CSV table of C-alpha atoms in Angstrom, one decimal:
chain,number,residue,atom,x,y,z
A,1,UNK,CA,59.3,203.9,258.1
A,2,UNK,CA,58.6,207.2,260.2
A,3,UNK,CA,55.4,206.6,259.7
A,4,UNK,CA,55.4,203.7,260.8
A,5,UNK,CA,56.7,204.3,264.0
A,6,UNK,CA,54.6,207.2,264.7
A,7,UNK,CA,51.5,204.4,264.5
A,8,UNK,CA,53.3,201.8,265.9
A,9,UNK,CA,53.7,204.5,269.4
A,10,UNK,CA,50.3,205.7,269.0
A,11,UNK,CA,49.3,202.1,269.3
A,12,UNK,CA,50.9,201.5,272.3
A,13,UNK,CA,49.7,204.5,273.9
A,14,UNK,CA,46.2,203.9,273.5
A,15,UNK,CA,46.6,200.0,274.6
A,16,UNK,CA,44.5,199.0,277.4
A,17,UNK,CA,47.4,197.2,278.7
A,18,UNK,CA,50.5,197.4,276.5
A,19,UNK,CA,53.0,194.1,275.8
A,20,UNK,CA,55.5,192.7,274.0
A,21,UNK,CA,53.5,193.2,270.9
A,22,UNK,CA,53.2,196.7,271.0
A,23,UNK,CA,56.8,197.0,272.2
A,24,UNK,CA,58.9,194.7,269.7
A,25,UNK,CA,58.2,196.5,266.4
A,26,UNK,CA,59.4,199.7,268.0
A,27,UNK,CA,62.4,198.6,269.6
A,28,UNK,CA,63.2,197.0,265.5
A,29,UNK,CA,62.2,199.7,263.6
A,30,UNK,CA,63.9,202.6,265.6
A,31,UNK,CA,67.2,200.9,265.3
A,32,UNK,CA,66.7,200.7,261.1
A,33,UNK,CA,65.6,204.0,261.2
A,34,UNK,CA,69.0,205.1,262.5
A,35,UNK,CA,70.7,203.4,259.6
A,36,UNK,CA,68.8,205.2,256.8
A,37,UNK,CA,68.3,208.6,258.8
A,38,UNK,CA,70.6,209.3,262.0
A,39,UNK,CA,68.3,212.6,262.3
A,40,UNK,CA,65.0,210.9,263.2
A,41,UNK,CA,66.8,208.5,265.4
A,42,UNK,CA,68.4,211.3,267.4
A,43,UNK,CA,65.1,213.1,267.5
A,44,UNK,CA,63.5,210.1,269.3
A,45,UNK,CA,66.0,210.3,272.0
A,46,UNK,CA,67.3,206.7,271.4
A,47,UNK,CA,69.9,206.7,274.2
A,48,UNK,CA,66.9,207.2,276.7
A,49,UNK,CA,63.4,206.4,275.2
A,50,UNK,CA,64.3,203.1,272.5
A,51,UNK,CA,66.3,201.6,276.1
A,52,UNK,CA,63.6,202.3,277.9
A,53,UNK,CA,61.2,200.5,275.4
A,54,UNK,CA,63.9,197.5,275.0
A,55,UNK,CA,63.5,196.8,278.7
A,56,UNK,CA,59.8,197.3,278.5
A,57,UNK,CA,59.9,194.2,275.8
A,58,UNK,CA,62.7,191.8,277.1
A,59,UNK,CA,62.9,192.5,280.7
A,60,UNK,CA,61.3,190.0,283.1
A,61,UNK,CA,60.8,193.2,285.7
A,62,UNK,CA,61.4,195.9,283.5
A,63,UNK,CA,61.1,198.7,286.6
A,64,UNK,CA,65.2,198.1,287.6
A,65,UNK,CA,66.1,197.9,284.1
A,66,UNK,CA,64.3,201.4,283.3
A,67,UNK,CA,65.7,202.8,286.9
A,68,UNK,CA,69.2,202.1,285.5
A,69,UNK,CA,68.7,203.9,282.3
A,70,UNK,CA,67.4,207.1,284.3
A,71,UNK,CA,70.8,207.4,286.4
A,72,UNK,CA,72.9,206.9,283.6
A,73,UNK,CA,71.0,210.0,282.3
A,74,UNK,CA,71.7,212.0,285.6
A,75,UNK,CA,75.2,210.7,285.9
A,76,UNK,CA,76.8,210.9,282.8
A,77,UNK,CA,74.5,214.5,282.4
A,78,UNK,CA,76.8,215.5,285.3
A,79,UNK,CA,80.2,213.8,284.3
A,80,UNK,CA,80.2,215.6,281.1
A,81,UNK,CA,79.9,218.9,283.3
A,82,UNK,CA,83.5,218.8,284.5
A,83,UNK,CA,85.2,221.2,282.3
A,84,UNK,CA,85.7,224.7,281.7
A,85,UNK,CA,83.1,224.7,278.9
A,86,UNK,CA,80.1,224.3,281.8
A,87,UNK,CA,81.1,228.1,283.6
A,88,UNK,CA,80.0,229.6,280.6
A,89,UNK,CA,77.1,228.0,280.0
A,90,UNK,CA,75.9,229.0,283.7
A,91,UNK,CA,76.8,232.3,283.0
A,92,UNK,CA,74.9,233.2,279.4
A,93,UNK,CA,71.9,230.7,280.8
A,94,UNK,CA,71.6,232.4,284.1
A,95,UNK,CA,72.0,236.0,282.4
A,96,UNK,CA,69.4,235.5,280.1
A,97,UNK,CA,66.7,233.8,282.3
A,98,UNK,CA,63.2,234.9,283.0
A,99,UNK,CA,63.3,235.0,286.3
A,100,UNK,CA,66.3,236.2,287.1
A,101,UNK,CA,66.0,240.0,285.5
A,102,UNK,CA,68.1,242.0,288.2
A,103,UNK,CA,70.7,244.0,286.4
A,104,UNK,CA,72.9,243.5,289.6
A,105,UNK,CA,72.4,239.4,288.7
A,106,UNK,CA,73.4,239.1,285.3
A,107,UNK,CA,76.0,241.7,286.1
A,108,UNK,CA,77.8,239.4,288.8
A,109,UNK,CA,77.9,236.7,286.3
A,110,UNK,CA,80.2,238.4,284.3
A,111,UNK,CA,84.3,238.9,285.3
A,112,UNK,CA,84.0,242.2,284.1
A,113,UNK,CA,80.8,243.2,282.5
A,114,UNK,CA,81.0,244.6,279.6
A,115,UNK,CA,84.7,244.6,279.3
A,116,UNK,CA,85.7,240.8,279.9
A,117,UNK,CA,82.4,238.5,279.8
A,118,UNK,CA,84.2,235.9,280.6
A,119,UNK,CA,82.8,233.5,283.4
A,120,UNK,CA,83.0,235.3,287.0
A,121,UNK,CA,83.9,233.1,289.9
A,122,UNK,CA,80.7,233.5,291.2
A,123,UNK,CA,79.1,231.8,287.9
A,124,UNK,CA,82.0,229.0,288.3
A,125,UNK,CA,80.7,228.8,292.2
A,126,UNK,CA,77.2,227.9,290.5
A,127,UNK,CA,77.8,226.0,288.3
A,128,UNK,CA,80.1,223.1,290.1
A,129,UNK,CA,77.3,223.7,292.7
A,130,UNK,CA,75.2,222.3,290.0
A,131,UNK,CA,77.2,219.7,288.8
A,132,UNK,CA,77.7,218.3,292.7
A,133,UNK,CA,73.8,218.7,292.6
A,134,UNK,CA,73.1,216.5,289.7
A,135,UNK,CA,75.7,213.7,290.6
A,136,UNK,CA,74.0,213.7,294.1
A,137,UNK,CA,70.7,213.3,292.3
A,138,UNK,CA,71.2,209.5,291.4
A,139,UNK,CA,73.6,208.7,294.2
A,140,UNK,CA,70.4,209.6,296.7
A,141,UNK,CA,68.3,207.4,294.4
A,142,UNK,CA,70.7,204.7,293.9
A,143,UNK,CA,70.8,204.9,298.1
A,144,UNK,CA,67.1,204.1,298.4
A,145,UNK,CA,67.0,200.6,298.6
A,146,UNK,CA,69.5,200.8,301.6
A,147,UNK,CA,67.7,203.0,303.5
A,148,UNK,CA,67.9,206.3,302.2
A,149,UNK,CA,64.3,207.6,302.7
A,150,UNK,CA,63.3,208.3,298.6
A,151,UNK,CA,62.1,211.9,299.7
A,152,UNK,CA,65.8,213.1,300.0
A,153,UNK,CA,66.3,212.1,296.3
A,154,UNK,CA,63.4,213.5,295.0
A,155,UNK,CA,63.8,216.9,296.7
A,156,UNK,CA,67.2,217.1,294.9
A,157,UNK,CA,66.0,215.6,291.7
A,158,UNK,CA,63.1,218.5,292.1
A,159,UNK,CA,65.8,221.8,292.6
A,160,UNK,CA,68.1,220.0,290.0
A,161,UNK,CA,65.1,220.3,287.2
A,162,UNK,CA,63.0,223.2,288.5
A,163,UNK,CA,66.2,225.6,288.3
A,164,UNK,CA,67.0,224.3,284.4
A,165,UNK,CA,63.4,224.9,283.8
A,166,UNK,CA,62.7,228.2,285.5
A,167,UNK,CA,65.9,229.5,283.0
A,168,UNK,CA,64.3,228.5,279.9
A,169,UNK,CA,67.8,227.9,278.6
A,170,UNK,CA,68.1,228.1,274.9
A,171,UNK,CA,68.2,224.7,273.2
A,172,UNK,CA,66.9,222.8,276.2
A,173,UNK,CA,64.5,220.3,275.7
A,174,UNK,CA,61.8,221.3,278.7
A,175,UNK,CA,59.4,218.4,278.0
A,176,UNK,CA,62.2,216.1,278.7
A,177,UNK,CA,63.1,217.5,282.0
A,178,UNK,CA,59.1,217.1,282.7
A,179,UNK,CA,59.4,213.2,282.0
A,180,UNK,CA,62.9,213.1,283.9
A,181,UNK,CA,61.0,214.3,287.3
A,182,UNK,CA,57.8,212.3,286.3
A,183,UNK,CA,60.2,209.1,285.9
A,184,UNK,CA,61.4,210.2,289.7
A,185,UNK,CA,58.4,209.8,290.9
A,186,UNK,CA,57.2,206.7,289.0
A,187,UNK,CA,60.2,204.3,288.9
A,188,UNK,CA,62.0,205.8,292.7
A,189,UNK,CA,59.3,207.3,294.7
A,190,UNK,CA,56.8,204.0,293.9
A,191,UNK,CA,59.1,201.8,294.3
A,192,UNK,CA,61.8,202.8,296.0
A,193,UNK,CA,62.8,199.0,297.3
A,194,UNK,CA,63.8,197.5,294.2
A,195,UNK,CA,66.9,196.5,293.6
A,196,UNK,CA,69.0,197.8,290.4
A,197,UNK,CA,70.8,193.5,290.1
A,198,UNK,CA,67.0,192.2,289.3
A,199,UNK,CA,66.4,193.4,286.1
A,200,UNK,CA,67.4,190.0,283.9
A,201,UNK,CA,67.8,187.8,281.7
A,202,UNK,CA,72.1,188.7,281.6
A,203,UNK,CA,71.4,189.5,277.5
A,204,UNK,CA,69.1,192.4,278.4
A,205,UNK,CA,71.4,193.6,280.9
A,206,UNK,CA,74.5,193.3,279.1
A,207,UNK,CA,72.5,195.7,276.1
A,208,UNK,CA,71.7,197.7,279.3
A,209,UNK,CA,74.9,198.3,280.9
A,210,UNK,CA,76.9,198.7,276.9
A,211,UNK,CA,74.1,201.2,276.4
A,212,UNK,CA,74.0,203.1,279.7
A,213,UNK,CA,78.1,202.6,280.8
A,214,UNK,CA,79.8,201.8,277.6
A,215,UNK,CA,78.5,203.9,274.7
A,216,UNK,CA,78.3,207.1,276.9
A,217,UNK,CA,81.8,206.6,278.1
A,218,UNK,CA,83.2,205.6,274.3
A,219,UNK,CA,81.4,209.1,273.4
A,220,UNK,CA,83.0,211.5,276.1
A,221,UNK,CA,86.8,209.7,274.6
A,222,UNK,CA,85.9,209.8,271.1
A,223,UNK,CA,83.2,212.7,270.4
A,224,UNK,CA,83.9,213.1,267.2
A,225,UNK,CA,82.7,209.3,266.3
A,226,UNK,CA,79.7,209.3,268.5
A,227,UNK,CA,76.6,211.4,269.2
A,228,UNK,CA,76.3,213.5,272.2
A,229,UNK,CA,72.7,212.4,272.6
A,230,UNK,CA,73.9,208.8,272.8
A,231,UNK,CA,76.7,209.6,274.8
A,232,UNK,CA,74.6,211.7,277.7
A,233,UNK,CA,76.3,215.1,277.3
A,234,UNK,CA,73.4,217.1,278.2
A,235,UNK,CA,74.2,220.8,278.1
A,236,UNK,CA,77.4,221.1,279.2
A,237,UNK,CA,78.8,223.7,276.7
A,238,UNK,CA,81.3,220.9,275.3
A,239,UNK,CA,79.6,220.3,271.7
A,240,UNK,CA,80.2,220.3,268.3
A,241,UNK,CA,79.1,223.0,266.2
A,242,UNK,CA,79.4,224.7,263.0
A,243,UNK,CA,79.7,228.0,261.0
A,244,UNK,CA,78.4,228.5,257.5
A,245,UNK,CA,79.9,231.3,255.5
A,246,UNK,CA,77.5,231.8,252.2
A,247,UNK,CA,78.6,234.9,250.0
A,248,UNK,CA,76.2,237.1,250.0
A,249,UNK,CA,75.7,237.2,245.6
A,250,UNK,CA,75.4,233.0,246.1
A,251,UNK,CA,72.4,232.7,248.1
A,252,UNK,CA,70.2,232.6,245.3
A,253,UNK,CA,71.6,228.9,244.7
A,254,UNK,CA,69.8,228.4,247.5
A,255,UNK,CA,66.4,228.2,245.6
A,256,UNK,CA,67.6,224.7,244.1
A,257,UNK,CA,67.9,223.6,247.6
A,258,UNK,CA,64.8,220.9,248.8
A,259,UNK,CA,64.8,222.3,252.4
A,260,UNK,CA,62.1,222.5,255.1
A,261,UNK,CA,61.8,225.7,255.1
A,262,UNK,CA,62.6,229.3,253.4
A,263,UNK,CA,65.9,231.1,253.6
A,264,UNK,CA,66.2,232.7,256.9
A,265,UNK,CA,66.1,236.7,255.8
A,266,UNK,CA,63.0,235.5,253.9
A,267,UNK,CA,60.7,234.0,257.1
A,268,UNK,CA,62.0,237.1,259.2
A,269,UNK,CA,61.3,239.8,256.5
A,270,UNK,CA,57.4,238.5,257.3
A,271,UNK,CA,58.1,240.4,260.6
A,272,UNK,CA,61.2,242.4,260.8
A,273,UNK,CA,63.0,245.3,258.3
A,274,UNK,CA,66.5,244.2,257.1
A,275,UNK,CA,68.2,245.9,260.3
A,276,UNK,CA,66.3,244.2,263.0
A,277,UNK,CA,67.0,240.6,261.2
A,278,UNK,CA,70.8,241.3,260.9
A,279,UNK,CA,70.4,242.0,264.6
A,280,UNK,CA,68.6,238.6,265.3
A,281,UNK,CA,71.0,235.8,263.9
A,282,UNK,CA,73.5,238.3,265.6
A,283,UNK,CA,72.3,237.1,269.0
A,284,UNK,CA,72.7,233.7,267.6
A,285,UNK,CA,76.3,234.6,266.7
A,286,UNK,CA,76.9,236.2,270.0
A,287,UNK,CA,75.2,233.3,272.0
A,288,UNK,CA,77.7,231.1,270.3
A,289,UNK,CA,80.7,233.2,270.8
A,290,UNK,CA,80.3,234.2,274.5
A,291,UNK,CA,80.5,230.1,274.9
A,292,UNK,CA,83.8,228.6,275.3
A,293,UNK,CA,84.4,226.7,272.2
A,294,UNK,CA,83.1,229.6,270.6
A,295,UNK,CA,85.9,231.6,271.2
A,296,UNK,CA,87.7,229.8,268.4
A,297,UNK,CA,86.1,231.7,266.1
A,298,UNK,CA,87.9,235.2,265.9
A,299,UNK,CA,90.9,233.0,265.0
A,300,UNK,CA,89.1,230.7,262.6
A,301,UNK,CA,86.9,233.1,260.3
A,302,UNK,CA,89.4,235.1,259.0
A,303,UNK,CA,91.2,231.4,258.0
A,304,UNK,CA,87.6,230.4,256.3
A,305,UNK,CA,87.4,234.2,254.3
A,306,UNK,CA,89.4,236.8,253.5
A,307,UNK,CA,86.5,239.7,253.4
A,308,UNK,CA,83.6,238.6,256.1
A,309,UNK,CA,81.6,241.5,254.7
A,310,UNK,CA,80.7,239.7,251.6
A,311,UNK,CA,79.6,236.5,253.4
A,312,UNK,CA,76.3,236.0,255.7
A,313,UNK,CA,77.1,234.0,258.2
A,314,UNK,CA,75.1,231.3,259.7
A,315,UNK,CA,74.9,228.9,262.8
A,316,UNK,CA,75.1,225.7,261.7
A,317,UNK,CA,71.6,224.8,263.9
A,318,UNK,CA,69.9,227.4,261.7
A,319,UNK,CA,71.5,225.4,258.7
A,320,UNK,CA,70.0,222.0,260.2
A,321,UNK,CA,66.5,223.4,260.9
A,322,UNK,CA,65.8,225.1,257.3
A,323,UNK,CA,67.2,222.1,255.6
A,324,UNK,CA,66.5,218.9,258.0
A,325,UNK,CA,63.7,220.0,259.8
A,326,UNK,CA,65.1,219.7,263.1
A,327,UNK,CA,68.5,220.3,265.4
A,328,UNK,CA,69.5,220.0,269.1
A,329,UNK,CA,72.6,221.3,269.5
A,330,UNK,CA,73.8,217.7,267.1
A,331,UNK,CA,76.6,219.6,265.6
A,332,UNK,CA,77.4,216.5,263.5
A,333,UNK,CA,74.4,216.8,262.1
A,334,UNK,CA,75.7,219.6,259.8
A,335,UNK,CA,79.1,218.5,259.4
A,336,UNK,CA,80.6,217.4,255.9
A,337,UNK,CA,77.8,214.8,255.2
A,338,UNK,CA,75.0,217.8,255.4
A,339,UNK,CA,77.5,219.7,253.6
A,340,UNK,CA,78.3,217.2,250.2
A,341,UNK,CA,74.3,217.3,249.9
A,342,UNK,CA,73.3,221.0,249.8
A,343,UNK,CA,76.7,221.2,247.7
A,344,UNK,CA,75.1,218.1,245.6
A,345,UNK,CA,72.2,220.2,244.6
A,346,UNK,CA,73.4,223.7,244.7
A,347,UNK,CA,76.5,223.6,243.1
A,348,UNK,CA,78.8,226.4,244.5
A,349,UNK,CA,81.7,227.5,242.8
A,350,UNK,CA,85.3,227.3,245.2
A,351,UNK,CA,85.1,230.0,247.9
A,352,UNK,CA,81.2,230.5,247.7
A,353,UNK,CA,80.5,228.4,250.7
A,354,UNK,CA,82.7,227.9,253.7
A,355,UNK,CA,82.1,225.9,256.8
A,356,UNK,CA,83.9,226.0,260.2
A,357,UNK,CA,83.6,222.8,262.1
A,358,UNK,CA,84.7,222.8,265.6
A,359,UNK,CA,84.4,219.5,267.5
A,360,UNK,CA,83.7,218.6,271.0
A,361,UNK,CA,86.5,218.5,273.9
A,362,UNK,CA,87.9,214.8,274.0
A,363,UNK,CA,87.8,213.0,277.3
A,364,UNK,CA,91.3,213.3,278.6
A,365,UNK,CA,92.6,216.1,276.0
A,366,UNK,CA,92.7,219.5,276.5
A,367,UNK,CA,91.9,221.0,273.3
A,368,UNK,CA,89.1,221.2,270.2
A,369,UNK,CA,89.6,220.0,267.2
A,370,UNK,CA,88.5,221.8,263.9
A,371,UNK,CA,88.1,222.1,260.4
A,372,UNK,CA,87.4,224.2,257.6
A,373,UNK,CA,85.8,223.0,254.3
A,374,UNK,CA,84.9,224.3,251.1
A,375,UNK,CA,81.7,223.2,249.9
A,376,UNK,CA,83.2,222.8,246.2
A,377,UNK,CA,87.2,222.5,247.0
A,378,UNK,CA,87.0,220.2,250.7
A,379,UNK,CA,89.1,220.8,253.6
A,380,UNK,CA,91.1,223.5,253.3
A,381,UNK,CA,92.7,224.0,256.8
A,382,UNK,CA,92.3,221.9,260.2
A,383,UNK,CA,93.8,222.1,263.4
A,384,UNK,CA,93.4,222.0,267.2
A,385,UNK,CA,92.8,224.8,269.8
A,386,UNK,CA,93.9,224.4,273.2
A,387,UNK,CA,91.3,224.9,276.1
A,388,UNK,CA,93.3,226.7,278.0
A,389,UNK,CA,94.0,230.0,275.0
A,390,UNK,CA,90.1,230.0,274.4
A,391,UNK,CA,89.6,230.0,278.5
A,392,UNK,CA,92.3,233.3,278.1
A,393,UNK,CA,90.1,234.9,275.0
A,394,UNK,CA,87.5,237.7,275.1
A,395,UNK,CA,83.6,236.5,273.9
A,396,UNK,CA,84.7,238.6,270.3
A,397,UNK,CA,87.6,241.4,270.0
A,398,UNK,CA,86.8,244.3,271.9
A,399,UNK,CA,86.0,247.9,270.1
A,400,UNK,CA,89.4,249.1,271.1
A,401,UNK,CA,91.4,245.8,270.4
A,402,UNK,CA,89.8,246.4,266.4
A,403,UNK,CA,90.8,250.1,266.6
């Protein structure tokens, strides 16, 4: 069936003129595909893309029908952004990016650098700057039609995505930002007097509006029962994730593992001695914990294991690439079902393999639920942190606190 998709959208793509032929067997066989494998559905980008291709097929002017889809994406991008979780994502993203080197910068996005790296206020000043930015980028579109010359949206819709771009930010899809802006130009700037009521027939715009309005809204109240993909909560900082603790003497079980790829020491030992490898996935570890939710984990480990010494600990993303082939920040994709099928083939004894799971912050709730699960034994501890005591935690204990 993935094959068949990817010649069903090469087809298109290379159509002279592309109709509902080319369009209907993608919009059915994406949807099936979702059934029998949630990862290459996600990977598609369903909630933006398979829409998009829906209108293409059912829509009798599919232009206001695809412009709706595009400010649901800007919208909701932005309503998911007003938290505590976003501050910190500013911060680590704007410390780390290419263009912005000065010590003096990534220094003032820190409360106290290197003693408190929590957010400073001048990192929460950017980034509800941002989040006022990317709610004014589809209010200025929506606008057009009544007069609101386009080039005031697109200006706004150009800072919006050429400051995410210029960061590089880790796990950021920069293609996608590309099609965003080109979608600007295409669907506002072409045609910026079309009204968003003339996309029809009512069945194709109630998909639209469930699709665009409801799912997205269901996701930020429920997160743990829907996809952040599907429910638009583009980097933000509020997602699931995951911890795997592996002992150290049990990674050989791995071998008995079909995966994608080779155990993570193994690909890095092609480059890197033991040290500088350790030092690697530590970035990963410490990119996790300087993020809000990730200050759940100096509480939560020492629930998973009793000695962290004997365990390697990795990201659950790293788990989802060397075994599925792919992650995006989906920390459901390596929740309990990912878990029952490496445990399915590996067979670890009680205590061999632990996983955190830490889900996303509910909609009207001001805390993170989580869970920890043996691979062999099941869940052995859950719980809920509250916002507000990770808000008051350091990124990791500090050398003094550990004495």
């Amino acid at each position: 069936l993935y094959a068949a998709l990817i010649v069903l959208c090469v087809r298109a793509l290379v159509a002279p003129e592309p109709s509902a032929t080319h369009w209907l067997p993608i919009v059915a066989i994406v949807p099936v595909l979702g059934v029998l494998d949630k990862t290459i559905f996600l990977a598609a980008r369903a909630e933006h893309f398979w829409v998009a291709i829906t209108c293409f097929a059912f829509a009798r002017d599919w232009i206001p029908a695809a412009m709706l889809v595009q400010l649901a994406l800007w919208f909701w991008a932005g309503f998911s952004k007003l938290n505590h979780h976003f501050p910190t994502v500013t911060c680590v993203m704007t410390s780390n990016g290419p263009l912005t080197r000065a010590g003096w910068i990534r220094r003032a996005m820190y409360r106290s650098y290197p003693s408190d790296l929590r957010p400073s206020a001048f990192a929460a000043a950017m980034a509800h700057g941002g989040t006022v930015l990317e709610f004014a980028v589809p209010v200025a579109f929506a606008l057009t039609p009544l007069g609101t010359p386009p080039t005031v949206a697109i200006v706004l819709m150009l800072m919006l995505h050429g400051y995410i771009t210029s960061n590089i930010p880790m796990g950021v899809p920069l293609e996608w930002n590309v099609i965003v802006v080109y979608s600007g130009f295409a669907l506002f700037g072409a045609h910026p007097s079309v009204s968003l009521l003339s996309m029809g027939p009512p069945a194709l715009a109630a998909f639209v509006v469930f699709m665009v309005i409801a799912l997205p809204l269901l996701g930020n109240l429920f997160p743990r029962r829907i996809s952040f993909l599907l429910s638009m909560r583009y980097y933000a900082g509020n997602w699931a994730y995951s911890v795997w603790l592996l002992k150290k003497d049990a990674v050989p079980k791995l071998a008995r593992l079909r995966k994608s790829s080779g155990w993570i020491y193994d690909q890095l030992a092609r480059f890197y001695d033991r040290a500088t490898s350790v030092g690697l996935l530590g970035k990963v570890m410490g990119f996790r914990m300087m993020h809000l939710h990730g200050r759940a984990l100096p509480m939560l480990v020492p629930k998973a294991v009793e000695t962290l010494q004997d365990y390697e600990w990795l990201d659950g993303e790293l788990v989802a690439g060397m075994v599925l082939g792919w992650n995006f920040g989906e920390g459901h994709l390596h929740q309990e079902q990912l878990l029952e099928s490496v445990q399915a083939q590996c067979g670890f004894d009680e205590g061999e393999l632990r996983c955190i799971f830490v889900e996303s912050q509910p909609l009207l709730k001001q805390s993170c639920a989580w869970r920890i699960v043996d691979a062999k034994a099941g869940e052995i501890a859950s719980g809920e942190m509250p916002v507000a005591e990770m808000m008051a935690r350091p990124a990791w204990p500090l050398p003094e606190a550990v004495g």
